[in-house]
XYZ file of C-alpha atoms in Angstrom:
678
model
C 217.683 -150.323 -22.482
C 214.821 -149.852 -19.979
C 212.230 -147.104 -20.359
C 212.830 -143.929 -18.318
C 210.942 -143.953 -15.047
C 208.188 -141.403 -14.347
C 208.801 -140.041 -10.855
C 207.074 -137.280 -8.886
C 208.923 -136.040 -5.794
C 207.926 -133.615 -3.043
C 209.462 -132.131 0.074
C 207.426 -131.056 3.098
C 205.912 -127.619 2.601
C 207.738 -124.803 4.431
C 205.399 -122.723 6.561
C 204.896 -119.223 5.187
C 205.408 -117.600 8.567
C 209.175 -117.479 8.919
C 212.587 -117.770 7.327
C 214.287 -120.951 6.154
C 217.119 -122.155 8.406
C 219.771 -124.857 8.035
C 217.546 -127.430 9.741
C 214.970 -126.936 6.996
C 217.665 -127.037 4.323
C 218.649 -130.568 5.325
C 215.423 -131.873 3.807
C 215.405 -129.763 0.639
C 219.069 -130.484 -0.117
C 218.522 -134.204 0.466
C 215.525 -134.217 -1.868
C 217.258 -132.117 -4.510
C 220.271 -134.447 -4.608
C 218.011 -137.456 -5.115
C 216.031 -135.693 -7.846
C 219.192 -134.545 -9.608
C 220.485 -138.115 -9.503
C 217.294 -139.382 -11.166
C 217.526 -136.733 -13.890
C 221.249 -137.522 -14.240
C 220.185 -141.102 -15.072
C 217.747 -139.897 -17.734
C 214.523 -140.504 -15.787
C 211.551 -138.147 -16.009
C 211.686 -136.852 -12.458
C 209.538 -133.891 -11.414
C 210.137 -132.046 -8.127
C 207.325 -129.872 -6.770
C 206.788 -128.025 -3.539
C 204.813 -125.050 -2.208
C 204.592 -122.681 0.714
C 202.162 -123.866 3.379
C 200.187 -120.635 3.543
C 197.159 -121.283 5.773
C 196.340 -121.208 9.452
C 195.905 -118.903 12.410
C 199.621 -118.066 12.666
C 199.570 -116.461 9.216
C 196.403 -114.532 10.026
C 197.739 -113.247 13.349
C 201.150 -112.248 12.020
C 199.594 -110.344 9.131
C 197.267 -108.606 11.569
C 200.215 -107.659 13.764
C 202.166 -106.255 10.803
C 199.176 -104.311 9.496
C 199.055 -106.092 6.141
C 196.773 -108.645 4.534
C 197.500 -112.354 4.798
C 197.949 -112.432 1.017
C 200.606 -109.716 1.191
C 202.409 -111.645 3.899
C 202.496 -114.978 2.079
C 203.515 -113.290 -1.192
C 206.506 -111.645 0.510
C 207.526 -114.844 2.285
C 207.276 -116.848 -0.937
C 209.779 -114.518 -2.608
C 212.162 -114.935 0.342
C 211.805 -118.723 0.406
C 212.177 -119.075 -3.363
C 215.340 -116.984 -3.351
C 216.899 -118.968 -0.505
C 216.134 -122.291 -2.182
C 217.487 -121.152 -5.543
C 220.697 -119.861 -3.971
C 221.158 -123.223 -2.234
C 220.847 -124.806 -5.709
C 217.565 -126.538 -4.858
C 215.954 -126.850 -8.270
C 212.182 -127.215 -8.062
C 210.223 -127.830 -11.220
C 207.485 -125.828 -9.495
C 207.300 -123.956 -6.199
C 203.683 -122.987 -5.621
C 201.425 -121.980 -2.710
C 198.681 -123.851 -0.882
C 196.622 -120.662 -1.140
C 195.879 -121.293 -4.817
C 192.834 -122.021 -6.919
C 194.189 -125.472 -7.806
C 194.401 -126.322 -4.121
C 190.988 -124.870 -3.348
C 189.408 -126.993 -6.078
C 191.245 -130.197 -5.168
C 190.648 -129.793 -1.427
C 186.932 -129.271 -1.973
C 186.764 -132.157 -4.414
C 188.557 -134.588 -2.096
C 186.450 -133.514 0.888
C 183.206 -133.982 -1.044
C 184.314 -137.441 -2.237
C 185.096 -138.417 1.345
C 181.802 -136.966 2.584
C 179.737 -138.674 -0.085
C 181.462 -141.999 0.637
C 180.511 -141.708 4.314
C 183.986 -140.925 5.641
C 183.072 -137.555 7.232
C 181.330 -137.235 10.601
C 179.923 -134.100 12.254
C 179.348 -133.440 15.912
C 179.483 -130.670 18.455
C 182.727 -130.481 20.384
C 183.867 -128.562 23.400
C 186.682 -126.354 22.193
C 189.037 -123.841 23.723
C 188.194 -120.184 23.168
C 190.427 -117.221 23.940
C 188.252 -114.739 25.838
C 190.669 -111.880 25.153
C 191.103 -112.444 21.396
C 187.483 -113.618 20.966
C 188.449 -116.541 18.802
C 188.609 -120.302 18.970
C 192.180 -121.441 19.376
C 193.879 -123.588 16.770
C 195.807 -126.477 18.300
C 199.170 -124.798 17.808
C 198.000 -121.766 19.784
C 197.391 -123.712 22.940
C 200.310 -124.785 25.088
C 200.474 -126.886 28.209
C 201.597 -130.201 29.629
C 201.481 -133.345 27.461
C 198.805 -135.721 28.785
C 200.908 -138.756 27.832
C 204.466 -138.023 29.036
C 203.943 -134.856 31.144
C 206.427 -132.822 29.063
C 205.795 -129.131 29.598
C 205.295 -126.366 27.033
C 203.839 -128.668 24.365
C 201.409 -127.724 21.621
C 197.744 -128.568 21.644
C 197.806 -131.246 18.945
C 200.991 -133.254 19.383
C 203.935 -133.640 21.720
C 207.367 -132.939 20.306
C 208.995 -135.042 23.026
C 207.096 -138.343 22.874
C 205.306 -137.934 19.511
C 201.845 -138.458 20.971
C 198.812 -136.901 19.305
C 195.791 -135.818 21.296
C 192.834 -133.463 21.421
C 193.624 -129.954 22.725
C 191.185 -130.493 25.595
C 193.414 -133.333 26.849
C 196.318 -130.921 27.388
C 197.028 -130.170 31.041
C 197.355 -126.585 32.355
C 196.395 -124.999 29.009
C 197.242 -121.398 28.169
C 196.555 -119.341 25.054
C 199.828 -118.883 23.205
C 198.370 -115.716 21.667
C 197.337 -113.707 24.714
C 198.511 -115.781 27.664
C 194.943 -115.978 28.924
C 193.510 -119.159 30.331
C 191.136 -120.361 27.604
C 187.497 -121.180 28.289
C 185.504 -124.043 26.826
C 182.781 -123.415 24.266
C 180.769 -125.731 22.051
C 181.207 -125.718 18.285
C 180.078 -127.942 15.398
C 183.080 -129.701 13.831
C 183.823 -132.076 10.972
C 185.842 -135.263 11.323
C 187.622 -137.573 8.920
C 186.835 -141.178 9.872
C 190.401 -142.412 9.965
C 189.400 -145.723 11.652
C 187.633 -146.667 8.383
C 191.132 -147.198 6.943
C 192.730 -149.116 9.836
C 193.189 -152.393 7.927
C 194.477 -150.691 4.793
C 197.017 -148.670 6.780
C 198.249 -151.707 8.697
C 199.058 -153.392 5.378
C 200.347 -150.294 3.605
C 202.721 -149.175 6.359
C 204.366 -152.633 6.263
C 204.551 -152.826 2.460
C 208.069 -151.383 2.118
C 206.942 -147.794 1.619
C 208.592 -146.708 4.890
C 211.838 -147.257 6.764
C 211.475 -150.012 9.364
C 211.906 -147.604 12.291
C 209.085 -145.435 10.964
C 206.788 -148.404 10.353
C 207.463 -149.601 13.886
C 206.518 -146.188 15.310
C 203.305 -146.122 13.297
C 202.469 -149.603 14.521
C 202.217 -148.182 18.049
C 199.443 -145.827 16.945
C 197.753 -148.477 14.824
C 197.807 -151.042 17.611
C 196.286 -148.504 19.994
C 193.420 -147.933 17.534
C 193.007 -144.909 15.286
C 190.795 -141.956 16.224
C 188.664 -139.723 14.046
C 190.577 -136.652 12.909
C 189.170 -133.147 13.339
C 189.539 -131.418 9.952
C 187.627 -128.176 10.582
C 188.303 -124.829 12.225
C 186.016 -121.928 13.071
C 186.171 -118.389 11.727
C 188.217 -116.244 11.915
C 190.713 -118.442 10.072
C 192.922 -117.973 7.018
C 192.233 -120.885 4.717
C 189.560 -122.474 2.532
C 185.935 -122.492 3.579
C 184.403 -125.972 3.696
C 181.857 -126.496 0.904
C 178.255 -125.941 2.053
C 179.420 -124.952 5.545
C 179.743 -121.143 5.904
C 182.014 -120.023 8.722
C 183.802 -123.387 8.826
C 187.288 -123.807 7.362
C 189.544 -126.714 6.472
C 192.214 -127.293 9.095
C 195.589 -126.434 7.548
C 196.758 -130.073 7.627
C 193.788 -131.093 5.463
C 194.781 -128.942 2.493
C 198.581 -128.867 3.043
C 199.385 -132.316 1.556
C 196.808 -131.724 -1.157
C 199.144 -128.828 -1.991
C 201.502 -131.413 -3.500
C 198.803 -132.325 -6.001
C 197.918 -128.676 -6.581
C 201.519 -127.673 -7.289
C 201.834 -130.511 -9.786
C 198.516 -129.601 -11.417
C 199.701 -126.010 -11.762
C 202.855 -127.289 -13.460
C 200.886 -129.560 -15.811
C 199.121 -126.509 -17.213
C 202.535 -125.240 -18.375
C 204.166 -128.560 -19.288
C 201.986 -130.371 -21.852
C 204.079 -133.553 -21.614
C 202.882 -133.988 -18.010
C 199.456 -135.492 -17.378
C 197.934 -135.053 -13.913
C 195.910 -138.271 -13.977
C 198.884 -140.323 -15.178
C 200.585 -139.530 -11.870
C 197.645 -139.396 -9.427
C 195.038 -141.884 -10.680
C 194.576 -144.986 -8.539
C 196.066 -147.233 -11.265
C 199.016 -144.889 -11.984
C 202.278 -146.552 -13.038
C 204.288 -143.470 -12.039
C 206.278 -143.341 -8.801
C 205.452 -140.873 -6.015
C 207.888 -140.071 -3.191
C 207.576 -137.684 -0.249
C 210.609 -136.476 1.715
C 209.679 -135.377 5.249
C 211.017 -134.949 8.778
C 210.178 -137.429 11.508
C 207.998 -134.885 13.332
C 205.214 -135.060 10.729
C 205.106 -138.800 10.059
C 201.547 -139.269 11.349
C 200.141 -136.704 8.912
C 201.936 -138.183 5.902
C 201.821 -141.897 6.658
C 198.381 -142.218 8.271
C 196.057 -139.309 7.448
C 197.341 -138.627 3.927
C 197.233 -142.175 2.441
C 193.818 -142.687 4.032
C 192.513 -139.483 2.425
C 193.895 -140.534 -0.945
C 192.417 -144.013 -0.622
C 189.009 -142.666 0.356
C 188.939 -140.136 -2.473
C 189.977 -142.627 -5.171
C 193.584 -141.523 -5.738
C 196.858 -143.459 -5.676
C 199.011 -143.662 -2.551
C 202.722 -142.783 -2.284
C 205.310 -145.263 -3.527
C 207.532 -144.300 -0.638
C 207.833 -141.801 2.213
C 211.443 -140.998 3.036
C 211.859 -139.782 6.615
C 214.898 -138.007 8.052
C 215.912 -136.879 11.541
C 216.564 -133.444 12.972
C 219.664 -131.290 12.546
C 221.912 -130.606 15.516
C 224.888 -128.248 15.436
C 228.061 -129.084 17.337
C 226.244 -131.954 19.016
C 223.456 -129.835 20.462
C 220.040 -128.520 19.515
C 220.299 -125.441 17.319
C 220.772 -122.436 19.607
C 220.184 -118.764 18.977
C 222.345 -117.725 21.919
C 225.292 -119.799 20.637
C 224.818 -118.583 17.069
C 224.051 -122.079 15.782
C 220.436 -121.349 14.849
C 221.565 -120.287 11.391
C 219.208 -118.938 8.766
C 219.751 -120.013 5.178
C 220.441 -116.429 4.143
C 222.971 -115.896 6.933
C 224.877 -118.994 5.774
C 224.780 -117.830 2.152
C 226.137 -114.416 3.142
C 229.360 -116.119 4.251
C 229.826 -119.502 2.581
C 229.255 -121.430 -0.643
C 226.103 -123.562 -0.690
C 228.076 -126.477 -2.125
C 230.101 -126.821 1.058
C 226.943 -127.573 3.025
C 225.444 -129.748 0.275
C 228.528 -131.965 0.360
C 228.682 -132.128 4.149
C 225.016 -133.107 4.392
C 225.557 -135.750 1.702
C 228.568 -137.129 3.580
C 226.460 -137.526 6.743
C 223.054 -138.602 5.383
C 222.164 -142.277 5.602
C 218.809 -143.838 4.814
C 217.838 -143.938 8.482
C 215.993 -141.440 10.648
C 218.885 -140.603 12.969
C 219.587 -136.948 13.656
C 222.415 -135.370 11.659
C 225.038 -133.287 13.433
C 226.634 -130.327 11.695
C 229.926 -130.127 13.572
C 231.362 -126.857 12.324
C 234.999 -127.817 12.934
C 234.527 -131.151 11.160
C 232.606 -129.336 8.405
C 235.642 -127.165 7.604
C 238.074 -130.077 7.760
C 235.990 -132.471 5.677
C 235.173 -130.060 2.865
C 238.751 -128.822 2.635
C 240.169 -132.348 2.739
C 237.725 -134.126 0.440
C 236.658 -131.585 -2.160
C 239.715 -129.358 -2.386
C 242.460 -131.706 -1.202
C 241.287 -134.801 -3.080
C 238.908 -134.081 -5.985
C 239.887 -130.636 -7.286
C 243.519 -131.390 -6.494
C 243.619 -134.011 -9.258
C 242.658 -131.498 -11.933
C 244.959 -128.778 -10.610
C 247.898 -131.249 -10.490
C 247.474 -132.448 -14.064
C 246.042 -129.576 -16.130
C 249.197 -127.439 -16.172
C 251.383 -130.195 -17.616
C 248.883 -130.815 -20.440
C 248.717 -127.123 -21.327
C 252.458 -126.587 -21.139
C 253.576 -129.854 -22.699
C 250.871 -130.549 -25.302
C 248.984 -127.291 -25.966
C 246.089 -128.417 -23.782
C 245.376 -131.617 -25.719
C 244.840 -134.857 -23.780
C 246.712 -137.710 -25.466
C 244.996 -140.946 -26.427
C 245.461 -144.034 -24.325
C 244.933 -145.492 -20.863
C 247.972 -145.456 -18.606
C 246.381 -147.574 -15.856
C 243.601 -149.927 -17.076
C 243.311 -151.534 -13.640
C 242.453 -148.129 -12.161
C 239.858 -147.213 -14.773
C 238.358 -150.697 -14.365
C 238.062 -150.048 -10.612
C 236.233 -146.769 -11.269
C 233.900 -148.512 -13.710
C 233.249 -151.366 -11.269
C 232.401 -148.914 -8.469
C 229.664 -147.153 -10.441
C 226.811 -149.629 -9.744
C 227.446 -149.456 -5.989
C 227.491 -145.668 -6.026
C 224.293 -145.681 -8.083
C 222.623 -148.022 -5.591
C 223.661 -145.777 -2.702
C 222.125 -142.751 -4.434
C 218.954 -144.664 -5.287
C 218.452 -145.846 -1.707
C 219.282 -142.360 -0.359
C 222.400 -143.636 1.416
C 224.334 -140.549 0.398
C 226.992 -141.105 3.054
C 227.917 -144.455 1.483
C 228.012 -142.877 -1.980
C 230.377 -140.134 -0.756
C 232.630 -142.685 0.996
C 232.939 -144.744 -2.171
C 233.582 -141.685 -4.330
C 236.260 -140.365 -1.973
C 237.798 -143.835 -1.866
C 238.207 -143.612 -5.639
C 239.671 -140.103 -5.284
C 242.211 -141.461 -2.807
C 243.232 -144.190 -5.281
C 243.577 -141.680 -8.108
C 245.699 -139.327 -5.987
C 247.889 -142.178 -4.764
C 248.500 -143.339 -8.335
C 249.359 -139.819 -9.520
C 251.664 -139.323 -6.526
C 253.385 -142.622 -7.339
C 253.901 -141.623 -10.962
C 254.958 -138.078 -9.909
C 254.567 -136.284 -13.254
C 256.225 -133.192 -11.728
C 259.392 -135.251 -11.281
C 259.106 -136.978 -14.661
C 258.781 -133.596 -16.372
C 262.322 -132.787 -15.286
C 263.729 -135.951 -16.869
C 264.884 -136.231 -20.448
C 262.635 -138.381 -22.674
C 259.790 -138.695 -20.179
C 257.423 -136.178 -21.736
C 255.179 -138.820 -23.313
C 254.783 -140.524 -19.946
C 253.964 -137.190 -18.307
C 251.189 -136.597 -20.845
C 249.812 -140.123 -20.476
C 249.702 -139.866 -16.674
C 248.097 -136.417 -16.704
C 245.557 -137.330 -19.400
C 244.375 -140.258 -17.293
C 244.389 -138.024 -14.207
C 241.988 -135.635 -15.937
C 239.810 -138.568 -17.033
C 239.652 -139.853 -13.457
C 238.736 -136.341 -12.283
C 235.973 -136.312 -14.898
C 234.658 -139.631 -13.536
C 234.545 -138.230 -10.011
C 232.690 -135.139 -11.217
C 230.092 -137.359 -12.908
C 229.541 -139.247 -9.656
C 229.362 -136.024 -7.610
C 227.180 -134.000 -9.988
C 223.871 -134.547 -8.095
C 225.500 -133.099 -4.973
C 227.710 -130.391 -6.508
C 226.003 -128.965 -9.618
C 228.105 -125.784 -9.712
C 231.393 -127.653 -9.400
C 230.155 -129.958 -12.179
C 229.227 -127.017 -14.407
C 232.584 -125.324 -13.856
C 234.383 -128.631 -14.472
C 232.433 -129.155 -17.711
C 233.613 -125.721 -18.874
C 237.237 -126.618 -18.036
C 236.898 -130.050 -19.647
C 235.310 -128.429 -22.715
C 232.443 -130.945 -22.781
C 228.654 -130.880 -22.957
C 226.758 -131.351 -19.657
C 227.797 -134.722 -18.288
C 225.306 -137.543 -17.769
C 225.692 -140.633 -15.625
C 226.469 -142.942 -18.553
C 229.430 -140.741 -19.548
C 231.417 -142.494 -16.807
C 231.739 -145.478 -19.174
C 233.944 -143.548 -21.612
C 237.286 -141.705 -21.584
C 238.311 -138.488 -23.318
C 240.993 -139.053 -25.965
C 242.753 -136.500 -28.180
C 240.596 -133.898 -26.487
C 241.388 -130.211 -26.009
C 240.929 -128.714 -22.545
C 240.148 -125.107 -21.719
C 242.545 -123.225 -19.421
C 242.291 -124.398 -15.830
C 240.919 -122.041 -13.209
C 240.443 -122.734 -9.511
C 237.268 -124.792 -9.175
C 236.852 -124.533 -5.415
C 238.666 -122.773 -2.586
C 239.171 -123.941 0.970
C 236.787 -122.841 3.698
C 238.296 -120.105 5.812
C 237.382 -120.895 9.458
C 237.064 -117.151 10.042
C 234.044 -117.131 7.735
C 232.363 -119.848 9.794
C 232.968 -117.777 12.919
C 231.579 -114.701 11.160
C 228.461 -116.702 10.249
C 227.813 -117.756 13.844
C 228.514 -114.217 15.055
C 226.023 -112.890 12.514
C 223.470 -115.423 13.738
C 223.836 -113.997 17.241
C 223.306 -110.548 15.767
C 220.150 -111.830 14.051
C 218.931 -112.936 17.474
C 219.649 -109.524 18.954
C 217.730 -107.872 16.131
C 214.767 -110.208 16.550
C 214.636 -109.488 20.267
C 214.556 -105.729 19.817
C 211.225 -104.597 21.197
C 209.096 -101.536 20.461
C 209.523 -98.764 23.023
C 206.685 -96.646 24.299
C 207.056 -94.098 21.504
C 206.977 -96.804 18.837
C 210.666 -96.536 17.982
C 213.012 -99.516 18.235
C 215.172 -99.757 21.315
C 218.833 -99.487 20.421
C 221.736 -101.526 21.745
C 222.077 -100.271 25.339
C 225.859 -100.418 25.073
C 225.934 -98.041 22.112
C 223.018 -95.689 22.835
C 223.371 -92.697 25.137
C 220.522 -91.385 27.286
C 220.015 -88.072 29.030
C 220.505 -87.869 32.816
C 216.862 -86.875 33.254
C 215.845 -90.146 31.575
C 217.974 -92.165 33.993
C 216.766 -90.123 36.966
C 213.206 -91.135 36.109
C 214.019 -94.772 36.886
C 212.606 -95.690 40.310
C 215.148 -98.116 41.814
C 213.941 -99.761 45.040
C 215.278 -102.249 47.547
C 213.096 -105.370 47.391
C 212.776 -108.332 49.754
C 212.226 -111.649 47.986
C 209.316 -113.209 49.877
C 208.831 -116.140 47.533
C 210.704 -117.565 44.519
C 209.370 -120.421 42.407
C 209.844 -121.965 38.974
C 207.214 -121.155 36.360
C 205.539 -124.253 35.021
C 205.897 -124.428 31.247
C 208.810 -121.938 31.100
C 212.446 -122.955 30.651
C 214.077 -119.785 32.002
C 211.621 -117.960 34.252
C 211.263 -117.655 38.006
C 208.220 -116.027 39.600
C 209.336 -113.677 42.384
C 207.021 -112.199 45.025
C 208.696 -108.984 46.182
C 208.090 -106.759 49.202
C 208.924 -103.128 48.345
C 207.745 -101.591 51.594
C 204.236 -100.340 50.957
C 203.140 -103.156 48.647
C 204.013 -106.518 47.174
C 204.864 -107.052 43.512
C 204.835 -110.096 41.223
C 207.853 -110.155 38.902
C 208.944 -112.747 36.315
C 212.709 -112.965 35.840
C 214.759 -115.075 33.397
C 217.308 -116.226 35.977
C 216.246 -119.856 36.445
C 219.483 -121.248 34.957
C 221.538 -119.508 37.664
C 219.221 -120.414 40.521
C 217.968 -123.979 39.957
C 216.850 -124.079 43.611
C 214.727 -120.900 43.719
C 213.872 -121.251 47.421
C 217.416 -120.209 48.300
C 216.563 -116.678 47.144
C 213.759 -116.268 49.661
C 214.602 -113.741 52.384
C 217.284 -112.076 50.265
C 217.368 -108.369 49.404
C 217.772 -107.297 45.820
C 217.083 -104.227 43.681
C 214.239 -103.693 41.266
C 212.884 -101.092 38.873
C 209.547 -100.236 40.448
C 208.122 -97.862 37.850
C 208.491 -100.122 34.819
C 205.183 -100.453 32.991
C 203.550 -103.809 33.887
C 203.992 -106.393 31.160
C 201.380 -108.994 30.334
C 203.005 -112.412 29.804
C 201.374 -115.733 29.100
C 202.107 -116.757 32.691
C 200.659 -113.612 34.268
C 201.492 -109.925 34.804
C 205.098 -108.916 35.553
C 205.086 -105.761 37.679
C 208.689 -104.617 37.448
C 212.210 -105.877 36.835
C 214.882 -107.158 39.214
C 218.467 -106.079 38.582
C 221.047 -108.708 37.626
C 224.353 -108.911 35.773
C 226.516 -111.546 34.089
C 227.140 -113.204 30.703
C 224.169 -115.559 31.014
C 223.442 -119.207 31.695
C 224.642 -120.178 35.152
C 226.575 -116.912 35.403
C 223.768 -114.528 36.327
C 224.049 -112.612 39.583
C 221.227 -110.755 41.305
C 222.386 -107.329 42.462
C 222.081 -106.702 46.194
C 222.205 -103.458 48.189
C 224.644 -102.862 51.027
C 223.845 -104.365 54.415
C 221.352 -102.356 56.426
C 219.084 -101.583 53.478
C 215.355 -102.004 54.033
C 212.581 -103.075 51.637
C 211.064 -100.094 49.834
C 214.085 -97.786 50.146
C 214.781 -95.806 46.992
C 218.278 -96.083 45.521
C 219.667 -92.729 44.406
């Protein structure tokens, strides 16, 4: 028997500035299933993660909420930890990048890189927000991608084409914080000399550590020649100060992956059987795997292994990359209720439904995964309830009624048990290679065979025949054994179903090797429903609740600091309505707003002056010029609103359900610009 493997596994760190949604959960569920499989096989597999707690976004949100950054990340960590636990994601340690372990390791790695000559310093011209009086982190600058011309892209990488670039290369930049046009200022910065590791990375990325599609993508960057990587940010910034450089801070992506090491080091202090160096030293025999999304491949497969190499640590054994989540064939949408938070899902449905559906759709590639909600209901109900649990519910009653709950000895269909035994290595290989979809297909194929055999034997019919009771018990005993085999194979995906099945089967926690044996002369506990069908009404309630979440998030503070209520449910006094200054407005000019998906910029004549108004009606008027010369109505005494595209000096009146069905309201013929509507 081979020695248990030593495996360290991580998932990408969730950012401590928002809630977990079902797109995030794809990665953590995938990782958890793989880790549970390794533990199921008896390997020493450790799963660590942490909240990514640094950066300008954290600092600015805390400032906005009137709390400290530490208070913010502490509260978010509780929320994240609870969501993960309720989705049955079982970390060995869930830490924070804002920890002493991470501070020490980040400083240590930086100093090793600096002393080895892998850090450069030079003055750079950097964007500065003149309103906020701060240098802008890359993610707080938006504009047009210099490579593919996609609009509304961040200042460090393009989500459309995957290009990375310096923020100063971005076209038409705007501050995402204030909307101001940033100005250029000089600042001393620190750079990691990534080109020093070009040859190593060319070999390493083709060594089998990555899926072929990922290695091919990285080859594009490598062939173009690597650039030095800016690893510093200026104060004010929430993060770790760079050693010997007051006022300079590590860029969040410098210390974020080091957070994997820090979380493991924190765990080692509590688990004496774990040795930090045994897993991270350059000559380590342990295995190290990262699970990540395809949007952060460059950080994990170029910057990170180069940092580890330069600082004298081992590199990952493998980086497992997955695609994005779509819902009903489209990008997750708040307006459609398909941008679903983890907690909203959990308020309505069992986490095991989603775990199984993800498993049934996850291959080892980087293709996007679609959560089709109709298919989700059908597949879970058909496979888990109709096939797997159905076997136990069909057979248990006959054993309890006919033999006091005792499974008889014997094997009523050796060819069937041999088929289950023969399928195990293929299922194991599918789990090992993260081809969960293949594993689920093979398992459900076995369930189909078991159900077909039971249906052919028809113990419910045999039970009515004289002298057939022994055959009924033999058929049902094997049925329960086949159910047990399926539970063993499904345990990494469905830990609660497995636990409940173990209680029914009256057995100790099942391990993978238990599939090689059968229960004989064994007493079962009374059978209780192990899983119920998904009610489609609950799925609808979940999407409806997600729309409500959107409405809540869009509620804005009114002038008196109170929250605006739903306009359809809140009453106002007549005097309040009478204070609204409704005017007839002539649309002089209408144009799309560069960098905005929904906005049109309208230049309005209201008689004695012209106003600039931004309106979210672009979807209904894709050719804005057709609005020019038309009369509409506007609220003229609305307080001007500063947007990142400029100042909006009022609001035009429109109605409709949204999308293409938005209709500008127009006055009767004969109205003139500037007339008040009473």
